[in-house]
PDB file of C-alpha atoms in Angstrom:
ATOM      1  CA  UNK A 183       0.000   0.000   0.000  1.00  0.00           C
ATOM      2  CA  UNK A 184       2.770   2.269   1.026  1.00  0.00           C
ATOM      3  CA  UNK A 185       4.386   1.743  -2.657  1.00  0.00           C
ATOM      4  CA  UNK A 186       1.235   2.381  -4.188  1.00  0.00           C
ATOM      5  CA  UNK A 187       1.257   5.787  -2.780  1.00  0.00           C
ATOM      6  CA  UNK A 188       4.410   6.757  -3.356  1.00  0.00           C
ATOM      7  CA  UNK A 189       4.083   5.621  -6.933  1.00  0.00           C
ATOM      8  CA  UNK A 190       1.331   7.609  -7.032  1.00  0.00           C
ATOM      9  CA  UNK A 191       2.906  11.106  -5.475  1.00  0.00           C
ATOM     10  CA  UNK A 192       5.387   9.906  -7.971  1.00  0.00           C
ATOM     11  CA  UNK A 193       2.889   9.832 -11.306  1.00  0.00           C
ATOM     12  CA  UNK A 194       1.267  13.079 -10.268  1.00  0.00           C
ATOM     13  CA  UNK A 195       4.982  14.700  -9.625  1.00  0.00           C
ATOM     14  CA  UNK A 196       5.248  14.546 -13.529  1.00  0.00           C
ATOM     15  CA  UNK A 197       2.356  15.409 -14.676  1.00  0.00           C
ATOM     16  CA  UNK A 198       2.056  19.001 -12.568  1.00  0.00           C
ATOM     17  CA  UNK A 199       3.876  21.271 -14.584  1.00  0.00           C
ATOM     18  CA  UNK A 200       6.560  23.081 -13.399  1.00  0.00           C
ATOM     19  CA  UNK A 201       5.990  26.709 -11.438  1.00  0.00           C
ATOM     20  CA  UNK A 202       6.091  28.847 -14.096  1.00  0.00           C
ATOM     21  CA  UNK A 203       6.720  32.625 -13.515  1.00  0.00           C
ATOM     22  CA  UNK A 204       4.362  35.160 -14.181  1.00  0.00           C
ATOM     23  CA  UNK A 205       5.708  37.120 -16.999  1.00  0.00           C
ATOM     24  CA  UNK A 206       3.227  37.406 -19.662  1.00  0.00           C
ATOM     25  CA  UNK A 207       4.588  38.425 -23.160  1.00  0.00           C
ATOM     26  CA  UNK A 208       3.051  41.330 -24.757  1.00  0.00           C
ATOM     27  CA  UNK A 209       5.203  41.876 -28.192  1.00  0.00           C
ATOM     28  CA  UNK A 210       4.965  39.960 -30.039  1.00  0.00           C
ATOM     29  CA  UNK A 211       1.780  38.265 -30.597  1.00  0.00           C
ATOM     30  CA  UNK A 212      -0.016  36.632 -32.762  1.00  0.00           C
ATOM     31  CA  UNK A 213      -0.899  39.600 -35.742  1.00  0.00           C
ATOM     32  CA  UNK A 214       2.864  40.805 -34.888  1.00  0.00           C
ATOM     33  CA  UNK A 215       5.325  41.262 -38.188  1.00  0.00           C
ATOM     34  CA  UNK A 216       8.815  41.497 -37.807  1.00  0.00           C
ATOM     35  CA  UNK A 217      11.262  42.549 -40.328  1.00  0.00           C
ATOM     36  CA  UNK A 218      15.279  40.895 -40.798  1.00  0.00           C
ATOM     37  CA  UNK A 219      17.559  43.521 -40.204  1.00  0.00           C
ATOM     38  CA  UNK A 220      15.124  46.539 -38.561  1.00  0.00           C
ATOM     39  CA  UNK A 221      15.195  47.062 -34.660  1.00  0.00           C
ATOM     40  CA  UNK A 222      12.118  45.597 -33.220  1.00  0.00           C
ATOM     41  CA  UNK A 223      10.541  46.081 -29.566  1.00  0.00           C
ATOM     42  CA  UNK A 224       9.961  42.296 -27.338  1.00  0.00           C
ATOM     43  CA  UNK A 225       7.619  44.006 -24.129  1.00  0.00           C
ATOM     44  CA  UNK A 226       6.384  41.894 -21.441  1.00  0.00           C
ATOM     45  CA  UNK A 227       4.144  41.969 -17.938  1.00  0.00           C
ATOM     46  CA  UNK A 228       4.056  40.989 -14.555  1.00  0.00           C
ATOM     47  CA  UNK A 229       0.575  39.682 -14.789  1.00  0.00           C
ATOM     48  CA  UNK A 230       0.602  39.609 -10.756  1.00  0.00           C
ATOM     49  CA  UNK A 231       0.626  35.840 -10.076  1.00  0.00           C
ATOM     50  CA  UNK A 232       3.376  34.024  -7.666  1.00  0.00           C
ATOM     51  CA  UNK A 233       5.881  33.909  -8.735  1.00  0.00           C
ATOM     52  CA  UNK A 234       6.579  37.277  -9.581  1.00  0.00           C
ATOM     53  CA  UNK A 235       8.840  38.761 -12.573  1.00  0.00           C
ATOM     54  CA  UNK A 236      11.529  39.877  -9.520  1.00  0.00           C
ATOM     55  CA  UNK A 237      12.224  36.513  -8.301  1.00  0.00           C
ATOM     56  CA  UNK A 238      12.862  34.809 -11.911  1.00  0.00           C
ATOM     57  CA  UNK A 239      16.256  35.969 -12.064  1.00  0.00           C
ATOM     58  CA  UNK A 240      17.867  36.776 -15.235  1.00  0.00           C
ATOM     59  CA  UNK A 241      16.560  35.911 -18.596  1.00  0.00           C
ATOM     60  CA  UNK A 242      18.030  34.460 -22.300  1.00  0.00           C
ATOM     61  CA  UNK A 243      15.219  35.463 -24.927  1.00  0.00           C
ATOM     62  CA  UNK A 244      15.913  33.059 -27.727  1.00  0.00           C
ATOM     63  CA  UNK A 245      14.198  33.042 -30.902  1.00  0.00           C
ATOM     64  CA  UNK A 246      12.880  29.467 -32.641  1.00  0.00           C
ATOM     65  CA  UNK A 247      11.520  28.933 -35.439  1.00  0.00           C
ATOM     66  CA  UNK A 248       9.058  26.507 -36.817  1.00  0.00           C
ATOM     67  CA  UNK A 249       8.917  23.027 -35.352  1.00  0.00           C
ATOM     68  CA  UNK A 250      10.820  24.039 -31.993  1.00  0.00           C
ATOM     69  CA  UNK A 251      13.793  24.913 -34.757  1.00  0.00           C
ATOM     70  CA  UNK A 252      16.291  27.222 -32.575  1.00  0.00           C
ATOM     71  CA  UNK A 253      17.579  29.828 -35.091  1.00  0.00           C
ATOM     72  CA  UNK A 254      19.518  32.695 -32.646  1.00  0.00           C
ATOM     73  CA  UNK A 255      19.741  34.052 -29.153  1.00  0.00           C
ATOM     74  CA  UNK A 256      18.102  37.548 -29.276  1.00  0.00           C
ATOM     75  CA  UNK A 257      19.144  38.592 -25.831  1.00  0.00           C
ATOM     76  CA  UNK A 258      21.281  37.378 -22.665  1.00  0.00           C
ATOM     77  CA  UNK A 259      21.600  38.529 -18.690  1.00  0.00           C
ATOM     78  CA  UNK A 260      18.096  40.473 -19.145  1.00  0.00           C
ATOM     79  CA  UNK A 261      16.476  42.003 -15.612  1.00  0.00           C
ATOM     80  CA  UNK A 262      13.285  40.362 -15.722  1.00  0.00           C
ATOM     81  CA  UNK A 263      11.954  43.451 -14.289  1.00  0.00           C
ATOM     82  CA  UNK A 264      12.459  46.158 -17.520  1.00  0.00           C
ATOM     83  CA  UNK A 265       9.472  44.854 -19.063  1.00  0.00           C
ATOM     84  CA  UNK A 266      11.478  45.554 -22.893  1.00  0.00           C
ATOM     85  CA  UNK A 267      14.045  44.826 -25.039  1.00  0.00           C
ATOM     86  CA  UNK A 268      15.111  45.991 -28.215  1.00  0.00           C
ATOM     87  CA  UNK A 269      16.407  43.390 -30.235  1.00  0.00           C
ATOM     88  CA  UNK A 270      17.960  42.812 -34.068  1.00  0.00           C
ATOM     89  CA  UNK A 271      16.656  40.155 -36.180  1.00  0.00           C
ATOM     90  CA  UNK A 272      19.572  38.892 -38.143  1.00  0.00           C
ATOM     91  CA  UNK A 273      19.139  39.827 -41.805  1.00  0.00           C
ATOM     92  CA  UNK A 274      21.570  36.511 -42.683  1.00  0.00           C
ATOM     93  CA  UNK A 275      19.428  34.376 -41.506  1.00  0.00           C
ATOM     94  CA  UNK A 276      16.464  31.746 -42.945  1.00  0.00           C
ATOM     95  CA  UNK A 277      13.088  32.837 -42.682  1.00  0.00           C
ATOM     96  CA  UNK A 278      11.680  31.097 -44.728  1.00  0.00           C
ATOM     97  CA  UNK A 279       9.513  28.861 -42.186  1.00  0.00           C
ATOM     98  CA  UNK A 280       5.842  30.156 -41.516  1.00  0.00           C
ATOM     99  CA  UNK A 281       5.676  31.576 -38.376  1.00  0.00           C
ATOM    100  CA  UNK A 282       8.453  31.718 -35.163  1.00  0.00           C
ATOM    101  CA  UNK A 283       8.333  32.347 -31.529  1.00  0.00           C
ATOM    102  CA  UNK A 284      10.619  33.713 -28.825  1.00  0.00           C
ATOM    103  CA  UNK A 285      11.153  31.490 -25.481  1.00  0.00           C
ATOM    104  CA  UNK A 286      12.370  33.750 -22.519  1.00  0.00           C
ATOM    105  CA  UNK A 287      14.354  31.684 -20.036  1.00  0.00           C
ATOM    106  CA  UNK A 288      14.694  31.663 -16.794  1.00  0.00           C
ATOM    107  CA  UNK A 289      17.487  31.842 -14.582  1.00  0.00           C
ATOM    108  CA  UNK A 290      16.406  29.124 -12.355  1.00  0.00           C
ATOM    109  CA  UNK A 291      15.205  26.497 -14.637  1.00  0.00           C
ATOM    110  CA  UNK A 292      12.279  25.881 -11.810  1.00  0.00           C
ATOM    111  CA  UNK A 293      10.402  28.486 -13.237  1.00  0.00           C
ATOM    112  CA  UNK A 294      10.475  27.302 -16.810  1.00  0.00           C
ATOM    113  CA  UNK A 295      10.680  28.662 -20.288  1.00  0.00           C
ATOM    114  CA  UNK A 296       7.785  31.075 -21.401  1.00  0.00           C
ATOM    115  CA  UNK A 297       6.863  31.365 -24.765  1.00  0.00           C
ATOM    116  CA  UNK A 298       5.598  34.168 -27.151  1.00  0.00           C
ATOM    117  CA  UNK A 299       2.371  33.685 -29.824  1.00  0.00           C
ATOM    118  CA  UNK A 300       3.324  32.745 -33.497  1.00  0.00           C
ATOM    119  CA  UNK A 301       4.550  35.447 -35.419  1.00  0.00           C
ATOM    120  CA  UNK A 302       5.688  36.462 -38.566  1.00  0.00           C
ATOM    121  CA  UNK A 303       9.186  37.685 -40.092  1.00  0.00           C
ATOM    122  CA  UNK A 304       9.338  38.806 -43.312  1.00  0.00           C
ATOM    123  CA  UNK A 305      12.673  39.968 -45.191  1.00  0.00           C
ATOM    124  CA  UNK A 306      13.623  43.778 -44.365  1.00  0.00           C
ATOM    125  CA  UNK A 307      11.523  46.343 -44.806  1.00  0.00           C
ATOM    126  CA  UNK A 308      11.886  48.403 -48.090  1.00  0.00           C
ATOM    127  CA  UNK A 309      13.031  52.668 -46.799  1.00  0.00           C
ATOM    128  CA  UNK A 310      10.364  54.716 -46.321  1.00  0.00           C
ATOM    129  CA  UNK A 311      12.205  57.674 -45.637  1.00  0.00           C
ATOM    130  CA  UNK A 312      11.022  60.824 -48.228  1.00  0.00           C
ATOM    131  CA  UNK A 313      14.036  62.765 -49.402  1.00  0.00           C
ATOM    132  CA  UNK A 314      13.373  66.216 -49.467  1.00  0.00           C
ATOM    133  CA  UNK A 315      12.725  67.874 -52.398  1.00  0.00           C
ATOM    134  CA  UNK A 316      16.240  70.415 -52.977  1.00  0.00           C
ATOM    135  CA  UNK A 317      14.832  72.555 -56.286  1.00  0.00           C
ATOM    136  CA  UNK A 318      13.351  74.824 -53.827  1.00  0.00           C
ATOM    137  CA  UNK A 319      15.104  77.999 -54.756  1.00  0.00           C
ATOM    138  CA  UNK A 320      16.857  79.299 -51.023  1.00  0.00           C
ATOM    139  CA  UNK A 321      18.500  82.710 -52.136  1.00  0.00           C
ATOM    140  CA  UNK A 322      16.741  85.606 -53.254  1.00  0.00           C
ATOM    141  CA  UNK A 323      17.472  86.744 -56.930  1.00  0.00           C
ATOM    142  CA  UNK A 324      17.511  90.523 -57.623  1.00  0.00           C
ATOM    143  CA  UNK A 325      16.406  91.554 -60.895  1.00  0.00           C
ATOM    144  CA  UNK A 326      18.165  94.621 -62.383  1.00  0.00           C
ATOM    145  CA  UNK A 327      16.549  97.928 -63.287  1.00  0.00           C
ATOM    146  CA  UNK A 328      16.136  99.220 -66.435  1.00  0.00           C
ATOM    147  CA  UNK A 329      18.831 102.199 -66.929  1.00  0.00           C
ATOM    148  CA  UNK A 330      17.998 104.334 -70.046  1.00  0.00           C
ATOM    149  CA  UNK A 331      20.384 107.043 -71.075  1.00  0.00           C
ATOM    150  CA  UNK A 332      19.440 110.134 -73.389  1.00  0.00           C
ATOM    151  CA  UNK A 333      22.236 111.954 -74.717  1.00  0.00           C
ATOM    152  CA  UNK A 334      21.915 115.197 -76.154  1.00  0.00           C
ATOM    153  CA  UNK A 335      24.413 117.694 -78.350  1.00  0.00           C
ATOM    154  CA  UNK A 336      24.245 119.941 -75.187  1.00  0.00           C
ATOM    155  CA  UNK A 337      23.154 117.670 -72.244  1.00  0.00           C
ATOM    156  CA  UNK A 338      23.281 113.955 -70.709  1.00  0.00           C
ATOM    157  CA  UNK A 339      19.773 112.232 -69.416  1.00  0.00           C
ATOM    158  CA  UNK A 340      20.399 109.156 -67.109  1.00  0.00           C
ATOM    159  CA  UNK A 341      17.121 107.175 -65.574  1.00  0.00           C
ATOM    160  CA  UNK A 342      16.231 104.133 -63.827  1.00  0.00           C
ATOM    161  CA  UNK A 343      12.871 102.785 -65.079  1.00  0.00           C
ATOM    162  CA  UNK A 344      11.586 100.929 -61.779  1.00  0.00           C
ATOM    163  CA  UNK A 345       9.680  97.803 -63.065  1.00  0.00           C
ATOM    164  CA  UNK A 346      10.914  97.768 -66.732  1.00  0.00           C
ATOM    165  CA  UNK A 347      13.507  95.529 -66.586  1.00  0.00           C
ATOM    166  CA  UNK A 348      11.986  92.623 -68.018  1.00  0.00           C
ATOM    167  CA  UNK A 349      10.852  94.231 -70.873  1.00  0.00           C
ATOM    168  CA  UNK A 350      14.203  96.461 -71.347  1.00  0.00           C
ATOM    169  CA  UNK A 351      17.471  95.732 -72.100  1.00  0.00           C
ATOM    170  CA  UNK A 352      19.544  96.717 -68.561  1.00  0.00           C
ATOM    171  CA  UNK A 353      21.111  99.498 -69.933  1.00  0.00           C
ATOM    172  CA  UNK A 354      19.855 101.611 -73.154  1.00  0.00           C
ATOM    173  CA  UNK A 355      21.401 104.553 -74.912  1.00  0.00           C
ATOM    174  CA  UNK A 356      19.503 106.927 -77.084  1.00  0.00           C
ATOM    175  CA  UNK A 357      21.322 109.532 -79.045  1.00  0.00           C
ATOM    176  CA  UNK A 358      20.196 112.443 -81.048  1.00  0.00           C
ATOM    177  CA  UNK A 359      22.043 112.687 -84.328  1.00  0.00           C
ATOM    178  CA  UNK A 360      24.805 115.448 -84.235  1.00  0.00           C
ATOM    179  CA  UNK A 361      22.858 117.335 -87.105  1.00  0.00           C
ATOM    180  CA  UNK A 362      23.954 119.862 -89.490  1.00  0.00           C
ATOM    181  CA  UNK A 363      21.660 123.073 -90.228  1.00  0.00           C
ATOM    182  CA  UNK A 364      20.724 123.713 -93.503  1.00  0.00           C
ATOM    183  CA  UNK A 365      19.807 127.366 -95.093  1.00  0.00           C
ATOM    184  CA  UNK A 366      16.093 127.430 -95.879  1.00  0.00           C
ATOM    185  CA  UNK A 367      13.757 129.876 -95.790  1.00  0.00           C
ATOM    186  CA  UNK A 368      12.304 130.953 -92.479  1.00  0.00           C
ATOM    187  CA  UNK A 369       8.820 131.070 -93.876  1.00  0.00           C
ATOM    188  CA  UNK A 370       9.046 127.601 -94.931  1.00  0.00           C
ATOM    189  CA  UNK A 371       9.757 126.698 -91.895  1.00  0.00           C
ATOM    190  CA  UNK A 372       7.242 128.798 -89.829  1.00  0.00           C
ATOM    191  CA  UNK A 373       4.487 126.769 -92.084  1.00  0.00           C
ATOM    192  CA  UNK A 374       6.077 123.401 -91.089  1.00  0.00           C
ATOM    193  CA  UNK A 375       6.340 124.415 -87.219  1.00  0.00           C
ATOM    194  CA  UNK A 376       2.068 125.418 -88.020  1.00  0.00           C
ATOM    195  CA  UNK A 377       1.361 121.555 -88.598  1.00  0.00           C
ATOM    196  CA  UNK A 378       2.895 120.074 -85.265  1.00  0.00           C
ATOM    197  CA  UNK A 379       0.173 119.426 -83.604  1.00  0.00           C
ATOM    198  CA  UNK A 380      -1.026 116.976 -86.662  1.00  0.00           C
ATOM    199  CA  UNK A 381       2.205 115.688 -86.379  1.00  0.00           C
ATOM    200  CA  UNK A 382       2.604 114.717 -82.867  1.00  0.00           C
ATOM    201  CA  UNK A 383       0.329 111.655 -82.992  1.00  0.00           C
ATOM    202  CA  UNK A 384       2.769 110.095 -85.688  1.00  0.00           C
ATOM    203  CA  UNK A 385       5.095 106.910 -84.831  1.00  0.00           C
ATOM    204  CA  UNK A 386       8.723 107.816 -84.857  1.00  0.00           C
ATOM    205  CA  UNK A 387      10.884 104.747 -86.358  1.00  0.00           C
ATOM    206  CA  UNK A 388      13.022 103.338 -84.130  1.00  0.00           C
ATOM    207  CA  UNK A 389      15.738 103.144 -86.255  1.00  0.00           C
ATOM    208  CA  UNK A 390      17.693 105.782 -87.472  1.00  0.00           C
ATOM    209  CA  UNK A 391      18.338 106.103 -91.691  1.00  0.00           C
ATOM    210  CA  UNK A 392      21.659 108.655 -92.290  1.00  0.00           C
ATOM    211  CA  UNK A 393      19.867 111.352 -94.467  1.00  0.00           C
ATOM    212  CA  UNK A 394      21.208 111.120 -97.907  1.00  0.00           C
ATOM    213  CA  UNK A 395      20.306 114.844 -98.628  1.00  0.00           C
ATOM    214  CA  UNK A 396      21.399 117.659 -96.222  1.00  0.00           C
ATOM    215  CA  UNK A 397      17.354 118.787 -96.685  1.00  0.00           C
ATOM    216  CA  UNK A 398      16.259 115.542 -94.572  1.00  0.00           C
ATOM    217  CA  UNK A 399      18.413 115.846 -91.668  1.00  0.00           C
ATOM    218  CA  UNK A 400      15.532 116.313 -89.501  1.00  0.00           C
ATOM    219  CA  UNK A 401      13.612 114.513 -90.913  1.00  0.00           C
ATOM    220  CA  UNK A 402      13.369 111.839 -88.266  1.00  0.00           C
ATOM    221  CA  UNK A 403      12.631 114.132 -85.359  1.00  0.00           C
ATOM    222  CA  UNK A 404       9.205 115.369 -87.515  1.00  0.00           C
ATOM    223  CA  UNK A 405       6.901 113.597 -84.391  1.00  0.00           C
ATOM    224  CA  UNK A 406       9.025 115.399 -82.125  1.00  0.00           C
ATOM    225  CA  UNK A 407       7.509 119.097 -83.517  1.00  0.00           C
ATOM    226  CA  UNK A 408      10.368 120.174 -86.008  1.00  0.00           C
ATOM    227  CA  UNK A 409       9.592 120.714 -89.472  1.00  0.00           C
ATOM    228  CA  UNK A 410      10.976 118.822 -92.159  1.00  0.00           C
ATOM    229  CA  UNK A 411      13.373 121.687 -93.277  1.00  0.00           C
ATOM    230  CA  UNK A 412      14.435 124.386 -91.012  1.00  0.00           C
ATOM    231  CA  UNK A 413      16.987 124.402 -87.614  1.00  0.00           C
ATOM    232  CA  UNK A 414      16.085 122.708 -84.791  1.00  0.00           C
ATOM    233  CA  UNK A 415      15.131 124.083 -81.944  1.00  0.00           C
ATOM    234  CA  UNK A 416      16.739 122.009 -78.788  1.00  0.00           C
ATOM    235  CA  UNK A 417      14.967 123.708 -75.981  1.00  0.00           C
ATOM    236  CA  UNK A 418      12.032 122.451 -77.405  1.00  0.00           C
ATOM    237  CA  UNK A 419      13.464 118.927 -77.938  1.00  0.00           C
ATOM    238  CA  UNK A 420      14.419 118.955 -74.632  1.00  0.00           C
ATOM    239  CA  UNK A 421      10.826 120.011 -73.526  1.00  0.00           C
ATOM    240  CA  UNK A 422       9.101 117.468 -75.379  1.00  0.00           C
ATOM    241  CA  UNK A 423      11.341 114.456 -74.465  1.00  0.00           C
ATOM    242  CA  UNK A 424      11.438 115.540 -70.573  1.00  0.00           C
ATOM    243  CA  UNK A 425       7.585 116.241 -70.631  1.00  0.00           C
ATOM    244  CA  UNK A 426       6.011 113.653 -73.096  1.00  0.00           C
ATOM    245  CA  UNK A 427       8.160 111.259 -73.973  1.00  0.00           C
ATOM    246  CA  UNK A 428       9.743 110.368 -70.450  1.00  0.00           C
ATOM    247  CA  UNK A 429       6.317 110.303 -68.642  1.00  0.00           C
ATOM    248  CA  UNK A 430       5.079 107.845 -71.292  1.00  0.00           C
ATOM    249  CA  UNK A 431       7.810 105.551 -70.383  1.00  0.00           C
ATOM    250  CA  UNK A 432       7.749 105.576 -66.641  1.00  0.00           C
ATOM    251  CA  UNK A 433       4.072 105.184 -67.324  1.00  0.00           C
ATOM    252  CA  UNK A 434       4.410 101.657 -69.392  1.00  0.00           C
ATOM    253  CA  UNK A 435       7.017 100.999 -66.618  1.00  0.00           C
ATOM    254  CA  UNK A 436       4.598 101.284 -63.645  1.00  0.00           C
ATOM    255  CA  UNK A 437       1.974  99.871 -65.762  1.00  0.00           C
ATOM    256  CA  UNK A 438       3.969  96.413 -66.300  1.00  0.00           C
TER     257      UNK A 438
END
């Protein structure tokens, strides 16, 4: 009778389970991806039951694969008690089995291994890191400003058209013609000076033709108020360009 107990106490010695300590893991689990090569987070709990995460000791976190299959130790001489661990997944390594697990081990084998849910590793994560975009212009461009320059036989006019330079060259230069008077009649040219105001809406060419007869020397400034024939009169050259023509510009400037 006496054996029959103690075979007994014996039977039921191996099938209790051993105490097992009451860490509980909480990464991974069982929807949990891991990636070879990237730095991944293993947390775990003291879910309050004897005995408690302080008295396991120091812990080996060891990851298996497939079928019990050990594949690499993930971790050794871990305090029970931080709760986390960051850990490396080899990148050299097979993955190819279907799902793995980590075992966290004891100090004192009496408490037993624990064991993670299945999870998954999968080969390493492709970058996800966006690159800046560098076209963005950082220094600030200055545009120049239109300079125009009127010389005259007797006098110099320098400007700066503010707002013009886009559709000026940066610096232009207009010259009047040094021009050579020619003898004709004052009445003639009393009954040219009588049609200037006809003559004032007229478009003056932008390009200046030599005159090929001393009678046309003047002959471009006609929209200006001189007559064909006749001297010119600068002071009112110098009126008209100051007062009409110069306005008109700065005008089309301010208006672009």
């Amino acid at each position: 009778m006496r054996m029959l107990r103690l075979a007994l106490l014996a039977l039921q010695g191996t099938l209790v389970p051993l105490a097992r300590g009451a860490l509980f893991p909480t990464q991974p689990i069982r929807k949990t991806v891991f990636y070879a090569g990237n730095e991944e987070t293993v947390t775990w709990v003291d879910d309050g039951r004897a005995p408690h995460v302080d008295r396991l000791g120091r812990l080996k976190v060891d990851l298996y694969a497939a079928n019990n299959t050990f594949l690499y130790t993930l971790g050794h001489d871990i305090d029970a008690t931080d709760g986390a661990l960051s850990v490396t997944l080899p990148p050299d390594l097979d993955y190819s089995a279907s799902h793995y697990a980590l075992h966290f081990v004891p100090q004192h084998a009496r408490y037993g291994i624990i064991y993670t849910a299945d999870f998954v590793i999968r080969n390493a994560k492709p970058s996800t890191e966006v690159v800046p975009f560098l076209a963005t212009a950082t220094s600030n461009v200055t545009v120049p400003a239109a300079v125009v320059t009127f010389v005259l036989p007797s006098t110099t006019l320098t400007s700066t058209l503010v707002g013009a330079a886009s559709v000026l060259p940066s610096h232009a230069t207009i010259t009047a013609p040094s021009l050579q008077q020619a003898n004709i009649p004052e009445e003639e040219a009393q009954r040219e000076d009588d049609m200037d105001d006809d003559e004032d809406s007229r478009n003056v060419s932008s390009v200046y033709r030599p005159p090929t007869n001393p009678l046309e020397y003047n002959s471009a400034l006609r929209g200006f108020g001189w007559p064909s024939a006749g001297p010119v009169d600068w002071e009112r050259f110098k009126f008209k360009l100051v007062f009409i023509v110069w306005p008109a510009l700065v005008g089309v400037s301010m208006a672009i």
